[in-house]
Amino acid sequence: MRKLLVMLMVTCLMMVCSVGFAADDHKVLAKQLQVAEKVLDAVDGEPVPAFAKVSAGFNANLKAKYDEKAFENLKKQVRVQLGNLKEAKFFAFQRLDQVDRVIYVASFSKEKVVNIVFAFDKQSKLADFAFS
């Protein structure tokens, strides 16, 4: 009976600890999803958010890489190669040492399944993104 009681206590403690370790992840994920949704809204088209709102979530390196003109060219390339965005669904959230990844699975008019990976730095700023 003691062994059963001890095992039950250990199991409960492990559950409490696992919840405690993941406590702040939902806050980080919520911030990162907002940034990802703005990029998806910009690619989707109707209505197109202002570039200043979209780029507010970019880190310094990505802001240097994509100015307003370069971002417009990217959107045109996506529309030419993939077509119009039909739907995008959140798929996964990965926390790594230096980068957090938010992954969407999307469907376009020319491509049925497209993975959209958003890479965030530890300050929840968008560091890079890719369509594959």
CSV table of N, CA and C in Angstrom, one decimal:
chain,number,residue,atom,x,y,z
A,1,MET,N,0.8,-1.2,0.0
A,1,MET,CA,0.0,0.0,0.0
A,1,MET,C,0.9,1.3,0.0
A,2,ARG,N,2.0,1.2,0.7
A,2,ARG,CA,2.9,2.4,0.8
A,2,ARG,C,3.5,2.7,-0.6
A,3,LYS,N,3.9,1.6,-1.3
A,3,LYS,CA,4.5,1.8,-2.6
A,3,LYS,C,3.5,2.4,-3.6
A,4,LEU,N,2.2,2.0,-3.5
A,4,LEU,CA,1.2,2.6,-4.3
A,4,LEU,C,1.0,4.1,-4.0
A,5,LEU,N,1.0,4.4,-2.7
A,5,LEU,CA,0.8,5.8,-2.3
A,5,LEU,C,2.0,6.6,-2.8
A,6,VAL,N,3.2,6.1,-2.6
A,6,VAL,CA,4.4,6.9,-3.0
A,6,VAL,C,4.4,7.1,-4.6
A,7,MET,N,4.1,6.0,-5.3
A,7,MET,CA,4.0,6.1,-6.8
A,7,MET,C,2.9,7.2,-7.2
A,8,LEU,N,1.8,7.2,-6.5
A,8,LEU,CA,0.8,8.2,-6.8
A,8,LEU,C,1.2,9.6,-6.5
A,9,MET,N,1.9,9.8,-5.4
A,9,MET,CA,2.5,11.1,-5.1
A,9,MET,C,3.5,11.5,-6.1
A,10,VAL,N,4.4,10.6,-6.5
A,10,VAL,CA,5.5,11.0,-7.5
A,10,VAL,C,4.8,11.3,-8.8
A,11,THR,N,3.8,10.6,-9.2
A,11,THR,CA,3.1,10.9,-10.5
A,11,THR,C,2.5,12.3,-10.4
A,12,CYS,N,1.8,12.6,-9.3
A,12,CYS,CA,1.2,13.9,-9.2
A,12,CYS,C,2.2,15.0,-9.2
A,13,LEU,N,3.3,14.8,-8.5
A,13,LEU,CA,4.4,15.9,-8.5
A,13,LEU,C,4.9,16.1,-10.0
A,14,MET,N,5.1,15.0,-10.7
A,14,MET,CA,5.6,15.1,-12.1
A,14,MET,C,4.6,15.9,-12.9
A,15,MET,N,3.3,15.7,-12.8
A,15,MET,CA,2.3,16.4,-13.5
A,15,MET,C,2.4,17.9,-13.2
A,16,VAL,N,2.5,18.2,-11.9
A,16,VAL,CA,2.5,19.6,-11.5
A,16,VAL,C,3.7,20.3,-12.1
A,17,CYS,N,4.9,19.6,-12.0
A,17,CYS,CA,6.1,20.2,-12.6
A,17,CYS,C,6.0,20.4,-14.1
A,18,SER,N,5.5,19.5,-14.8
A,18,SER,CA,5.4,19.6,-16.2
A,18,SER,C,4.5,20.8,-16.6
A,19,VAL,N,3.4,21.0,-15.9
A,19,VAL,CA,2.5,22.2,-16.1
A,19,VAL,C,3.3,23.5,-15.8
A,20,GLY,N,4.1,23.5,-14.8
A,20,GLY,CA,4.9,24.7,-14.4
A,20,GLY,C,5.9,25.0,-15.4
A,21,PHE,N,6.5,24.0,-16.0
A,21,PHE,CA,7.5,24.3,-17.0
A,21,PHE,C,6.9,24.9,-18.3
A,22,ALA,N,5.7,24.6,-18.6
A,22,ALA,CA,5.1,25.1,-19.8
A,22,ALA,C,4.2,26.3,-19.6
A,23,ALA,N,4.3,26.9,-18.5
A,23,ALA,CA,3.4,28.0,-18.1
A,23,ALA,C,3.5,29.2,-19.0
A,24,ASP,N,4.7,29.6,-19.4
A,24,ASP,CA,4.9,30.8,-20.2
A,24,ASP,C,4.9,30.5,-21.7
A,25,ASP,N,4.9,29.3,-22.1
A,25,ASP,CA,4.9,29.0,-23.5
A,25,ASP,C,3.6,29.5,-24.2
A,26,HIS,N,2.5,29.5,-23.6
A,26,HIS,CA,1.3,30.0,-24.3
A,26,HIS,C,1.3,31.5,-24.5
A,27,LYS,N,2.0,32.2,-23.6
A,27,LYS,CA,2.1,33.7,-23.9
A,27,LYS,C,3.0,34.0,-25.0
A,28,VAL,N,4.1,33.3,-25.1
A,28,VAL,CA,5.1,33.4,-26.2
A,28,VAL,C,4.4,33.0,-27.5
A,29,LEU,N,3.7,31.9,-27.5
A,29,LEU,CA,3.0,31.4,-28.7
A,29,LEU,C,2.0,32.4,-29.2
A,30,ALA,N,1.2,33.0,-28.3
A,30,ALA,CA,0.2,34.0,-28.6
A,30,ALA,C,0.8,35.2,-29.4
A,31,LYS,N,2.0,35.7,-28.9
A,31,LYS,CA,2.6,36.8,-29.5
A,31,LYS,C,3.1,36.4,-30.9
A,32,GLN,N,3.7,35.3,-31.0
A,32,GLN,CA,4.2,34.8,-32.3
A,32,GLN,C,3.1,34.5,-33.3
A,33,LEU,N,2.0,34.0,-32.9
A,33,LEU,CA,0.9,33.8,-33.8
A,33,LEU,C,0.4,35.1,-34.3
A,34,GLN,N,0.3,36.1,-33.6
A,34,GLN,CA,-0.1,37.4,-34.1
A,34,GLN,C,0.7,37.9,-35.2
A,35,VAL,N,2.1,37.8,-35.0
A,35,VAL,CA,3.0,38.2,-36.1
A,35,VAL,C,2.8,37.4,-37.3
A,36,ALA,N,2.7,36.1,-37.1
A,36,ALA,CA,2.5,35.1,-38.3
A,36,ALA,C,1.2,35.4,-39.0
A,37,GLU,N,0.2,35.7,-38.3
A,37,GLU,CA,-1.1,36.0,-38.9
A,37,GLU,C,-1.1,37.3,-39.7
A,38,LYS,N,-0.3,38.3,-39.3
A,38,LYS,CA,-0.1,39.5,-40.1
A,38,LYS,C,0.6,39.2,-41.4
A,39,VAL,N,1.6,38.4,-41.4
A,39,VAL,CA,2.3,38.0,-42.6
A,39,VAL,C,1.4,37.3,-43.5
A,40,LEU,N,0.6,36.3,-43.0
A,40,LEU,CA,-0.4,35.6,-43.8
A,40,LEU,C,-1.4,36.5,-44.4
A,41,ASP,N,-1.9,37.5,-43.6
A,41,ASP,CA,-2.9,38.4,-44.1
A,41,ASP,C,-2.3,39.3,-45.2
A,42,ALA,N,-1.0,39.6,-45.1
A,42,ALA,CA,-0.4,40.4,-46.2
A,42,ALA,C,-0.3,39.6,-47.5
A,43,VAL,N,0.0,38.3,-47.3
A,43,VAL,CA,0.1,37.4,-48.5
A,43,VAL,C,-1.3,37.1,-49.1
A,44,ASP,N,-2.3,37.0,-48.2
A,44,ASP,CA,-3.6,36.6,-48.6
A,44,ASP,C,-4.2,37.7,-49.5
A,45,GLY,N,-4.1,39.0,-49.1
A,45,GLY,CA,-4.5,40.0,-49.9
A,45,GLY,C,-5.6,40.9,-49.5
A,46,GLU,N,-6.8,40.4,-49.2
A,46,GLU,CA,-7.9,41.2,-49.0
A,46,GLU,C,-8.3,41.3,-47.5
A,47,PRO,N,-8.3,42.4,-46.9
A,47,PRO,CA,-7.6,43.6,-47.1
A,47,PRO,C,-6.2,43.5,-46.7
A,48,VAL,N,-5.3,44.2,-47.4
A,48,VAL,CA,-3.9,44.1,-47.2
A,48,VAL,C,-3.5,45.0,-46.0
A,49,PRO,N,-2.9,44.5,-45.0
A,49,PRO,CA,-2.5,45.4,-43.9
A,49,PRO,C,-1.3,46.2,-44.3
A,50,ALA,N,-1.1,47.4,-43.7
A,50,ALA,CA,0.0,48.2,-44.0
A,50,ALA,C,1.3,47.6,-43.7
A,51,PHE,N,2.3,47.8,-44.5
A,51,PHE,CA,3.6,47.2,-44.3
A,51,PHE,C,4.2,47.5,-42.9
A,52,ALA,N,3.9,48.7,-42.4
A,52,ALA,CA,4.4,49.1,-41.1
A,52,ALA,C,3.9,48.2,-40.0
A,53,LYS,N,2.6,47.8,-40.1
A,53,LYS,CA,2.0,46.9,-39.1
A,53,LYS,C,2.6,45.5,-39.3
A,54,VAL,N,2.9,45.0,-40.5
A,54,VAL,CA,3.4,43.7,-40.7
A,54,VAL,C,4.9,43.6,-40.2
A,55,SER,N,5.6,44.6,-40.6
A,55,SER,CA,7.1,44.6,-40.2
A,55,SER,C,7.3,45.0,-38.8
A,56,ALA,N,6.3,45.4,-38.0
A,56,ALA,CA,6.6,45.7,-36.6
A,56,ALA,C,7.0,44.5,-35.8
A,57,GLY,N,6.7,43.3,-36.3
A,57,GLY,CA,7.1,42.1,-35.6
A,57,GLY,C,8.4,41.5,-36.1
A,58,PHE,N,9.0,42.1,-37.1
A,58,PHE,CA,10.3,41.6,-37.7
A,58,PHE,C,11.5,42.0,-36.8
A,59,ASN,N,12.5,41.2,-36.7
A,59,ASN,CA,13.7,41.6,-36.0
A,59,ASN,C,14.6,42.5,-37.0
A,60,ALA,N,15.7,43.0,-36.5
A,60,ALA,CA,16.5,44.0,-37.3
A,60,ALA,C,17.0,43.4,-38.5
A,61,ASN,N,17.4,42.1,-38.5
A,61,ASN,CA,18.0,41.5,-39.7
A,61,ASN,C,16.9,41.3,-40.8
A,62,LEU,N,15.7,40.9,-40.4
A,62,LEU,CA,14.7,40.7,-41.4
A,62,LEU,C,14.2,42.1,-41.9
A,63,LYS,N,14.2,43.1,-41.1
A,63,LYS,CA,13.8,44.4,-41.5
A,63,LYS,C,14.8,44.9,-42.6
A,64,ALA,N,16.1,44.6,-42.4
A,64,ALA,CA,17.1,45.0,-43.4
A,64,ALA,C,16.9,44.2,-44.7
A,65,LYS,N,16.5,43.0,-44.6
A,65,LYS,CA,16.3,42.1,-45.7
A,65,LYS,C,15.1,42.5,-46.5
A,66,TYR,N,14.0,42.8,-45.9
A,66,TYR,CA,12.7,43.1,-46.5
A,66,TYR,C,12.3,44.5,-46.2
A,67,ASP,N,12.5,45.4,-47.2
A,67,ASP,CA,11.8,46.7,-47.1
A,67,ASP,C,10.5,46.6,-47.8
A,68,GLU,N,9.7,47.6,-47.9
A,68,GLU,CA,8.4,47.6,-48.4
A,68,GLU,C,8.4,47.0,-49.9
A,69,LYS,N,9.3,47.5,-50.7
A,69,LYS,CA,9.4,47.0,-52.1
A,69,LYS,C,9.8,45.6,-52.2
A,70,ALA,N,10.7,45.1,-51.4
A,70,ALA,CA,11.1,43.7,-51.4
A,70,ALA,C,10.0,42.8,-50.9
A,71,PHE,N,9.3,43.3,-50.0
A,71,PHE,CA,8.1,42.5,-49.4
A,71,PHE,C,7.0,42.4,-50.5
A,72,GLU,N,6.8,43.5,-51.2
A,72,GLU,CA,5.8,43.4,-52.3
A,72,GLU,C,6.2,42.4,-53.4
A,73,ASN,N,7.5,42.4,-53.7
A,73,ASN,CA,8.0,41.4,-54.7
A,73,ASN,C,7.8,40.0,-54.2
A,74,LEU,N,8.1,39.8,-52.9
A,74,LEU,CA,7.9,38.5,-52.4
A,74,LEU,C,6.4,38.0,-52.5
A,75,LYS,N,5.5,38.9,-52.2
A,75,LYS,CA,4.1,38.6,-52.3
A,75,LYS,C,3.7,38.3,-53.7
A,76,LYS,N,4.3,39.0,-54.7
A,76,LYS,CA,4.0,38.7,-56.1
A,76,LYS,C,4.5,37.3,-56.5
A,77,GLN,N,5.7,37.0,-56.0
A,77,GLN,CA,6.3,35.7,-56.3
A,77,GLN,C,5.5,34.6,-55.7
A,78,VAL,N,5.0,34.8,-54.5
A,78,VAL,CA,4.1,33.7,-53.9
A,78,VAL,C,2.9,33.5,-54.7
A,79,ARG,N,2.3,34.6,-55.1
A,79,ARG,CA,1.0,34.5,-55.9
A,79,ARG,C,1.3,33.9,-57.3
A,80,VAL,N,2.4,34.2,-57.9
A,80,VAL,CA,2.7,33.6,-59.2
A,80,VAL,C,3.0,32.1,-59.0
A,81,GLN,N,3.8,31.7,-58.1
A,81,GLN,CA,4.3,30.3,-57.9
A,81,GLN,C,3.2,29.4,-57.2
A,82,LEU,N,2.6,30.0,-56.2
A,82,LEU,CA,1.6,29.2,-55.4
A,82,LEU,C,0.2,29.5,-55.7
A,83,GLY,N,-0.1,30.6,-56.2
A,83,GLY,CA,-1.5,31.0,-56.4
A,83,GLY,C,-2.1,31.8,-55.2
A,84,ASN,N,-3.4,31.8,-55.1
A,84,ASN,CA,-4.0,32.6,-54.0
A,84,ASN,C,-4.2,31.6,-52.8
A,85,LEU,N,-4.0,32.2,-51.6
A,85,LEU,CA,-4.1,31.5,-50.4
A,85,LEU,C,-5.6,31.1,-50.2
A,86,LYS,N,-5.9,29.8,-50.0
A,86,LYS,CA,-7.2,29.4,-49.7
A,86,LYS,C,-7.4,29.3,-48.2
A,87,GLU,N,-6.5,28.6,-47.6
A,87,GLU,CA,-6.6,28.4,-46.1
A,87,GLU,C,-5.3,28.2,-45.5
A,88,ALA,N,-5.1,28.5,-44.3
A,88,ALA,CA,-3.9,28.3,-43.5
A,88,ALA,C,-4.3,27.9,-42.1
A,89,LYS,N,-3.7,26.8,-41.7
A,89,LYS,CA,-4.1,26.3,-40.3
A,89,LYS,C,-2.8,26.1,-39.5
A,90,PHE,N,-2.8,26.5,-38.3
A,90,PHE,CA,-1.7,26.3,-37.3
A,90,PHE,C,-1.5,24.8,-37.2
A,91,PHE,N,-0.2,24.4,-37.3
A,91,PHE,CA,0.1,23.0,-37.2
A,91,PHE,C,1.0,22.7,-36.0
A,92,ALA,N,2.1,23.4,-35.8
A,92,ALA,CA,3.0,23.0,-34.7
A,92,ALA,C,3.7,24.2,-34.2
A,93,PHE,N,4.2,24.1,-32.9
A,93,PHE,CA,5.0,25.1,-32.2
A,93,PHE,C,6.2,24.3,-31.7
A,94,GLN,N,7.4,24.7,-32.0
A,94,GLN,CA,8.6,24.1,-31.6
A,94,GLN,C,9.5,25.1,-30.9
A,95,ARG,N,9.9,24.8,-29.6
A,95,ARG,CA,10.8,25.6,-28.9
A,95,ARG,C,12.2,25.0,-28.9
A,96,LEU,N,13.1,25.7,-29.5
A,96,LEU,CA,14.5,25.2,-29.6
A,96,LEU,C,15.4,26.1,-28.7
A,97,ASP,N,16.7,25.9,-28.7
A,97,ASP,CA,17.6,26.7,-27.8
A,97,ASP,C,17.6,28.2,-28.3
A,98,GLN,N,17.8,28.4,-29.6
A,98,GLN,CA,18.0,29.8,-30.1
A,98,GLN,C,16.8,30.3,-30.9
A,99,VAL,N,15.9,29.4,-31.3
A,99,VAL,CA,14.8,29.7,-32.2
A,99,VAL,C,13.5,29.0,-31.8
A,100,ASP,N,12.4,29.7,-32.0
A,100,ASP,CA,11.1,29.1,-31.9
A,100,ASP,C,10.5,29.0,-33.3
A,101,ARG,N,9.9,27.9,-33.6
A,101,ARG,CA,9.3,27.8,-34.9
A,101,ARG,C,7.8,27.6,-34.8
A,102,VAL,N,7.1,28.4,-35.6
A,102,VAL,CA,5.7,28.3,-35.7
A,102,VAL,C,5.4,27.8,-37.1
A,103,ILE,N,4.7,26.7,-37.2
A,103,ILE,CA,4.5,26.0,-38.5
A,103,ILE,C,3.0,26.0,-38.9
A,104,TYR,N,2.7,26.5,-40.1
A,104,TYR,CA,1.3,26.4,-40.6
A,104,TYR,C,1.3,25.5,-41.8
A,105,VAL,N,0.2,24.8,-42.0
A,105,VAL,CA,-0.1,24.1,-43.2
A,105,VAL,C,-1.1,24.8,-44.0
A,106,ALA,N,-0.8,25.2,-45.2
A,106,ALA,CA,-1.7,26.0,-46.0
A,106,ALA,C,-2.0,25.3,-47.3
A,107,SER,N,-3.1,25.9,-47.9
A,107,SER,CA,-3.5,25.4,-49.2
A,107,SER,C,-3.6,26.6,-50.1
A,108,PHE,N,-3.0,26.5,-51.3
A,108,PHE,CA,-3.1,27.6,-52.3
A,108,PHE,C,-3.8,27.1,-53.5
A,109,SER,N,-4.1,28.0,-54.4
A,109,SER,CA,-4.9,27.6,-55.6
A,109,SER,C,-4.0,26.7,-56.6
A,110,LYS,N,-2.7,26.9,-56.6
A,110,LYS,CA,-1.9,26.1,-57.5
A,110,LYS,C,-1.2,24.9,-56.7
A,111,GLU,N,-1.0,25.1,-55.4
A,111,GLU,CA,-0.4,24.0,-54.6
A,111,GLU,C,-1.3,23.6,-53.5
A,112,LYS,N,-1.6,22.3,-53.4
A,112,LYS,CA,-2.6,21.9,-52.4
A,112,LYS,C,-2.0,21.9,-50.9
A,113,VAL,N,-0.8,21.5,-50.8
A,113,VAL,CA,-0.2,21.5,-49.4
A,113,VAL,C,1.1,22.3,-49.4
A,114,VAL,N,1.2,23.3,-48.6
A,114,VAL,CA,2.4,24.1,-48.4
A,114,VAL,C,2.6,24.3,-46.9
A,115,ASN,N,3.9,24.0,-46.5
A,115,ASN,CA,4.3,24.3,-45.1
A,115,ASN,C,4.8,25.7,-45.1
A,116,ILE,N,4.4,26.5,-44.2
A,116,ILE,CA,4.9,27.8,-44.0
A,116,ILE,C,5.5,27.8,-42.6
A,117,VAL,N,6.8,28.0,-42.5
A,117,VAL,CA,7.6,28.0,-41.3
A,117,VAL,C,8.0,29.4,-40.9
A,118,PHE,N,7.7,29.8,-39.7
A,118,PHE,CA,8.1,31.1,-39.2
A,118,PHE,C,9.1,30.8,-38.1
A,119,ALA,N,10.3,31.5,-38.2
A,119,ALA,CA,11.3,31.3,-37.2
A,119,ALA,C,11.4,32.6,-36.4
A,120,PHE,N,11.3,32.5,-35.1
A,120,PHE,CA,11.3,33.6,-34.2
A,120,PHE,C,12.5,33.5,-33.3
A,121,ASP,N,13.1,34.7,-33.0
A,121,ASP,CA,14.2,34.7,-32.0
A,121,ASP,C,13.6,34.7,-30.6
A,122,LYS,N,14.5,34.8,-29.6
A,122,LYS,CA,14.0,34.6,-28.2
A,122,LYS,C,13.3,35.9,-27.7
A,123,GLN,N,13.3,37.0,-28.5
A,123,GLN,CA,12.5,38.1,-28.1
A,123,GLN,C,11.1,38.1,-28.8
A,124,SER,N,10.8,37.0,-29.4
A,124,SER,CA,9.5,36.8,-30.2
A,124,SER,C,9.4,37.7,-31.4
A,125,LYS,N,10.5,38.1,-31.9
A,125,LYS,CA,10.6,38.8,-33.2
A,125,LYS,C,10.8,37.9,-34.3
A,126,LEU,N,10.1,38.1,-35.4
A,126,LEU,CA,10.3,37.2,-36.6
A,126,LEU,C,11.6,37.3,-37.2
A,127,ALA,N,12.4,36.2,-37.3
A,127,ALA,CA,13.7,36.2,-37.8
A,127,ALA,C,13.8,35.8,-39.2
A,128,ASP,N,12.9,34.9,-39.6
A,128,ASP,CA,12.8,34.4,-41.0
A,128,ASP,C,11.6,33.6,-41.2
A,129,PHE,N,11.2,33.4,-42.5
A,129,PHE,CA,10.0,32.6,-42.8
A,129,PHE,C,10.3,32.0,-44.1
A,130,ALA,N,9.6,30.8,-44.4
A,130,ALA,CA,9.8,30.1,-45.6
A,130,ALA,C,8.5,29.4,-46.0
A,131,PHE,N,8.3,29.3,-47.3
A,131,PHE,CA,7.2,28.6,-47.9
A,131,PHE,C,7.8,27.3,-48.6
A,132,SER,N,7.3,26.1,-48.2
A,132,SER,CA,7.8,24.9,-48.9
A,132,SER,C,6.7,23.9,-49.1
